[in-house]
Short mmCIF file of C-alpha atoms in Angstrom, two decimals:
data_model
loop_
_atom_site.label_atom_id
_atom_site.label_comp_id
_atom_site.label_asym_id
_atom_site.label_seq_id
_atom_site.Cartn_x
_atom_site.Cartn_y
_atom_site.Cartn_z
CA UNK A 1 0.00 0.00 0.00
CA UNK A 2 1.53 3.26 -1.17
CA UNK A 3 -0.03 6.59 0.95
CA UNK A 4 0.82 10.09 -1.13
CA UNK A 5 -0.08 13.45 -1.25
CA UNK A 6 0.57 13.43 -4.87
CA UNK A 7 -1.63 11.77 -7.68
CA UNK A 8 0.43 8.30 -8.34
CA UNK A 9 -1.11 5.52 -9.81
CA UNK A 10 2.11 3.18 -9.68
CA UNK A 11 5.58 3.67 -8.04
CA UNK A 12 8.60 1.46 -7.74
CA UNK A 13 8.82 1.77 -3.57
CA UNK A 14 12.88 0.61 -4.27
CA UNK A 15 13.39 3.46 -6.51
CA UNK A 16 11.67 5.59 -4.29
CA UNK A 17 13.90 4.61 -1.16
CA UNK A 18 17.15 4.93 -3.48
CA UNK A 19 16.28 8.56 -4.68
CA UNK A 20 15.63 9.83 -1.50
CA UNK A 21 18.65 8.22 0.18
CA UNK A 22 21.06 9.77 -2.54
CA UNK A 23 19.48 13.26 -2.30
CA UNK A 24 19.44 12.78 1.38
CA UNK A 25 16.15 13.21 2.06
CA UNK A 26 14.64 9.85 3.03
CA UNK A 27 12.99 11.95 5.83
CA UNK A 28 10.44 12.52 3.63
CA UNK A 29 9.48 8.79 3.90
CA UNK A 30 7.28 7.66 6.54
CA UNK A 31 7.59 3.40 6.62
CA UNK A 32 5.17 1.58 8.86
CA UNK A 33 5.65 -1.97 8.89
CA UNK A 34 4.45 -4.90 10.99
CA UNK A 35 6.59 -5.97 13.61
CA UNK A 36 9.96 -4.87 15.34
CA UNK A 37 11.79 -7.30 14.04
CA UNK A 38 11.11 -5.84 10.71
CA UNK A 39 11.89 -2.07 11.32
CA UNK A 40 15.15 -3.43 12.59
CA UNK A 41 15.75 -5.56 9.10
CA UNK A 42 14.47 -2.70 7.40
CA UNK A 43 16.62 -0.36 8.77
CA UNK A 44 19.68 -2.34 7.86
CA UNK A 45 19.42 -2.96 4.61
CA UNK A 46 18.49 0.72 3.88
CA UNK A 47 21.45 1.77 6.10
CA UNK A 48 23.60 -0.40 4.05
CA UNK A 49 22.00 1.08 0.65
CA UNK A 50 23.10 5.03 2.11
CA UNK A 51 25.55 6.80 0.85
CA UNK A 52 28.34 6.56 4.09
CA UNK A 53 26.05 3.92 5.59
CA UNK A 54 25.07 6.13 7.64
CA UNK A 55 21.10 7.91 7.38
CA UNK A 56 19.84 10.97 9.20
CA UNK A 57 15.76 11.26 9.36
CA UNK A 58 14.58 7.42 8.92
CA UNK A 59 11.60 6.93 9.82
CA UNK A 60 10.35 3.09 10.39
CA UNK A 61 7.50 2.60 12.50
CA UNK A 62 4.68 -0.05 13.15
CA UNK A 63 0.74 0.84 13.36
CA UNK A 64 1.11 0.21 16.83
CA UNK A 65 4.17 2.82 17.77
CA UNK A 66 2.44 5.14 15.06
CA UNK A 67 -0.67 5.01 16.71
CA UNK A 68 1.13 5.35 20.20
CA UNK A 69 3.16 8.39 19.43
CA UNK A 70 -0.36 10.00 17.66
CA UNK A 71 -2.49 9.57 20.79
CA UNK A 72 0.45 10.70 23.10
CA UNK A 73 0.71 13.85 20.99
CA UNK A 74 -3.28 14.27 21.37
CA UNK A 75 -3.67 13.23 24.97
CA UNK A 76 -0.55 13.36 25.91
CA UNK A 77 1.62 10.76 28.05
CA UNK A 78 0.57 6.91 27.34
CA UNK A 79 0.93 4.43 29.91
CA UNK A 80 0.89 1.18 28.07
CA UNK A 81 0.06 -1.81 30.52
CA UNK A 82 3.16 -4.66 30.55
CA UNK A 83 2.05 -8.55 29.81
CA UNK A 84 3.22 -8.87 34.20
CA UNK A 85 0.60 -6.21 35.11
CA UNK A 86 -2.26 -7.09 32.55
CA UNK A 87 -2.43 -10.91 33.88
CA UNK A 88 -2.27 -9.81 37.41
CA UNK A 89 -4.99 -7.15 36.67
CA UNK A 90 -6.76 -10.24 34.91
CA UNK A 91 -6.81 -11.97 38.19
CA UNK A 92 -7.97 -9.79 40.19
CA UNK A 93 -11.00 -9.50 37.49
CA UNK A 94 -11.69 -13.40 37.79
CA UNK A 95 -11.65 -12.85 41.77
CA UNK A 96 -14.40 -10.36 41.28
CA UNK A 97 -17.11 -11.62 38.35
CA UNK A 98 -19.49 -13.96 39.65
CA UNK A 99 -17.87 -17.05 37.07
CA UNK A 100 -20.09 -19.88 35.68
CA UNK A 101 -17.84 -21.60 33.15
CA UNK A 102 -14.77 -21.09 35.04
CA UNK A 103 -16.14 -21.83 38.44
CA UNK A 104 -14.57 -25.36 38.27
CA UNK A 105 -11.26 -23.27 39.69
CA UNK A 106 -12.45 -23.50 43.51
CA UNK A 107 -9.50 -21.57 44.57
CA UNK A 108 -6.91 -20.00 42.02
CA UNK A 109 -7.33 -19.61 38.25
CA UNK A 110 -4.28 -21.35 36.85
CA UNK A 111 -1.46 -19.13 35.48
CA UNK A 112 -1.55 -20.71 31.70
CA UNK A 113 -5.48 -19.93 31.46
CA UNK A 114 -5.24 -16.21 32.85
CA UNK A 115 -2.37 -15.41 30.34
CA UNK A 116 -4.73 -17.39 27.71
CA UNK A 117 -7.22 -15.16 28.61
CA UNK A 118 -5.50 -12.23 28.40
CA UNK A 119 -4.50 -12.75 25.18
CA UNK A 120 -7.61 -13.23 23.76
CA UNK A 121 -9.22 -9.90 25.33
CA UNK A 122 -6.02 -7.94 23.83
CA UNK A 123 -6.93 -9.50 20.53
CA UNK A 124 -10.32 -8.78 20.57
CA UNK A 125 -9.54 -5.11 21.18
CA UNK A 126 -7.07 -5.09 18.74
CA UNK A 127 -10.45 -5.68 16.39
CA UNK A 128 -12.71 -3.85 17.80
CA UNK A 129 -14.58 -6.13 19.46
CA UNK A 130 -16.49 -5.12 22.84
CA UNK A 131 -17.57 -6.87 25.87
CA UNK A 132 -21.08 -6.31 24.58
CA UNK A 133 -20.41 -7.28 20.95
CA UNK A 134 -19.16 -10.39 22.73
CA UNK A 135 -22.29 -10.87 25.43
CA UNK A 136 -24.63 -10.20 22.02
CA UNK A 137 -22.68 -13.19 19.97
CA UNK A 138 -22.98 -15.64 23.43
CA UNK A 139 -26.97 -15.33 22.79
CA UNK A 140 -26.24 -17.79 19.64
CA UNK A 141 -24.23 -20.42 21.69
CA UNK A 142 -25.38 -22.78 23.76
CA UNK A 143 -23.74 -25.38 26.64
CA UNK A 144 -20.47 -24.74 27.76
CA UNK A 145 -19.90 -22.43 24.81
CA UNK A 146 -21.92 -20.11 25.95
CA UNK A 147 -21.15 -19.99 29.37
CA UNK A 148 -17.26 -19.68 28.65
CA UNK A 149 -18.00 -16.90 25.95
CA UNK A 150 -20.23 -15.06 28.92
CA UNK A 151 -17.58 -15.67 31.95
CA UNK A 152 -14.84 -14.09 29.01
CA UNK A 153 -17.05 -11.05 28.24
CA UNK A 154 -17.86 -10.29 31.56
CA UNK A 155 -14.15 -10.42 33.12
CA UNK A 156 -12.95 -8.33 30.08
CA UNK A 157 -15.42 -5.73 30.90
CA UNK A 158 -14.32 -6.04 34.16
CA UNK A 159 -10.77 -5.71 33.24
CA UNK A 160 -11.04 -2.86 30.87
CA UNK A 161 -12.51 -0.66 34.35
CA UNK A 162 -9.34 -2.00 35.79
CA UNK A 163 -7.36 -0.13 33.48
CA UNK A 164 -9.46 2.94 32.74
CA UNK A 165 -8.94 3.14 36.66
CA UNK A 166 -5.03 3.14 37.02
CA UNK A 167 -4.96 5.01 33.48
CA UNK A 168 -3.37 1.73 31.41
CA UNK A 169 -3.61 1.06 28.38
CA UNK A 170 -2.85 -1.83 25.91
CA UNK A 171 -2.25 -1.30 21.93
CA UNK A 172 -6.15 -2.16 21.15
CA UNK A 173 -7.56 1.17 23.79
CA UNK A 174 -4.84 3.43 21.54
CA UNK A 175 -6.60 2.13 18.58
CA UNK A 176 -10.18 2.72 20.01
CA UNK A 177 -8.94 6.17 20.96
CA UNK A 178 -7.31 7.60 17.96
CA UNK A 179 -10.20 6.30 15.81
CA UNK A 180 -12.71 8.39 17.81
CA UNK A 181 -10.55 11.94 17.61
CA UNK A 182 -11.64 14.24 15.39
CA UNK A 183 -9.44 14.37 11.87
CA UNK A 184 -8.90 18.11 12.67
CA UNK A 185 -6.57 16.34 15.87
CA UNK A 186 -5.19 13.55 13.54
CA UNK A 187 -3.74 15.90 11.09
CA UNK A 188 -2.07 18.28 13.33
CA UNK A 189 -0.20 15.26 15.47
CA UNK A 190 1.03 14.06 12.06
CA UNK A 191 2.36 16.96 10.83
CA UNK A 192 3.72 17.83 13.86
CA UNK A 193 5.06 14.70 14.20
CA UNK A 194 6.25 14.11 10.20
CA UNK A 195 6.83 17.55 9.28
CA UNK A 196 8.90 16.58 5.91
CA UNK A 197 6.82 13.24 5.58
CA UNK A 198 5.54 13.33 1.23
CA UNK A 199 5.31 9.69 1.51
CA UNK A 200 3.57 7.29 3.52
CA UNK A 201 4.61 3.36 2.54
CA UNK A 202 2.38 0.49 3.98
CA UNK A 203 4.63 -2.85 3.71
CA UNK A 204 5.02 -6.22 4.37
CA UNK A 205 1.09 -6.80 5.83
CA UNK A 206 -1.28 -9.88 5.12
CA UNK A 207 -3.85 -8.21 6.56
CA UNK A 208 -5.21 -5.48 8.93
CA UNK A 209 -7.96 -5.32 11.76
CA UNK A 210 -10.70 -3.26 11.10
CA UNK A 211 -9.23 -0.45 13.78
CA UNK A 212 -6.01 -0.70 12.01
CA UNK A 213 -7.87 0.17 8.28
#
């Protein structure tokens, strides 16, 4: 996916890298990518492409740091939630919903199924999907299903209080944010942000979550 302010039907992304790096302004290319690991193969090979190996202005990101640094210019100051804190804060949610499914536990959740749990809740944010999206879709289950799906929906509502009260959040709450701020707000963090940026290149995705389109 190529992102320009300029009307380009087709562009050779290589070329595009290699003329900015030899006029030295690749500053005017914003990157986002999906993963870490990629920015840091990314950045690599286009350091090694440089004139001097050496590039001032590169700008790699994924939607996730993106998104991060957009909100934080918005809002201001982010506190994004670690995997320790989330599962204890998960916990502490199963300790306090009246559990159906999950009442087999007598005493303690097991470790494995909390950080299972967690997971899934961070996923379904990372699509959009709510506690009551998920309490609607339980209605069309039946059994254990159902009472599993119900027990889920009701500790991630329980958990997403949790972080709303100690001001947390995880990557699928910055999505939820930024997609609710006026574009007025979106454009000034990005230009403040990317001042130089002509070019916005998309790369290296399968696919994207609706929050992420």
């Amino acid at each position: 996916m190529i992102l320009t302010k300029q009307k380009i039907d087709k562009i050779d992304i290589d070329f595009l890298i290699n003329d900015k790096l030899g006029k030295g302004e690749i500053n005017e290319v914003l990157i986002i990518v999906p993963t870490k690991r990629k920015i840091r193969y990314l950045t690599r090979e286009i350091i090694s492409f440089s004139p001097g190996n050496s590039v001032s202005g590169l700008k790699i990101e994924t939607i996730g740091s993106f998104a991060e640094k957009l909100i934080t210019e918005i809002e201001g100051k982010v506190n994004l939630i670690s995997e320790e804190a989330s599962v204890l804060l998960i916990n502490h949610s199963f300790n306090r919903v009246r559990l159906k499914y999950f009442s087999q536990y007598k005493s303690q959740i097991p470790f494995g199924t909390l950080e299972r749990v967690k997971n899934v809740i961070s996923e379904y944010k990372r699509h959009g999907i709510t506690p009551e999206r998920l309490k609607k879709e339980a209605e069309n289950l039946s059994g254990g299903e159902k009472l599993k799906a119900l027990d889920i929906a009701n500790v991630y509502d329980d958990y997403q209080s949790a972080l709303i009260g100690n001001n947390f959040k995880e990557t699928g709450d910055i999505y939820y944010s930024l997609n609710r701020k006026e574009k007025k707000l979106f454009n000034e963090a990005f230009n403040f942000l990317y001042p130089q940026a002509q070019f916005v290149l998309v790369n290296g995705f399968d696919e994207f979550t609706a929050p992420e389109i």
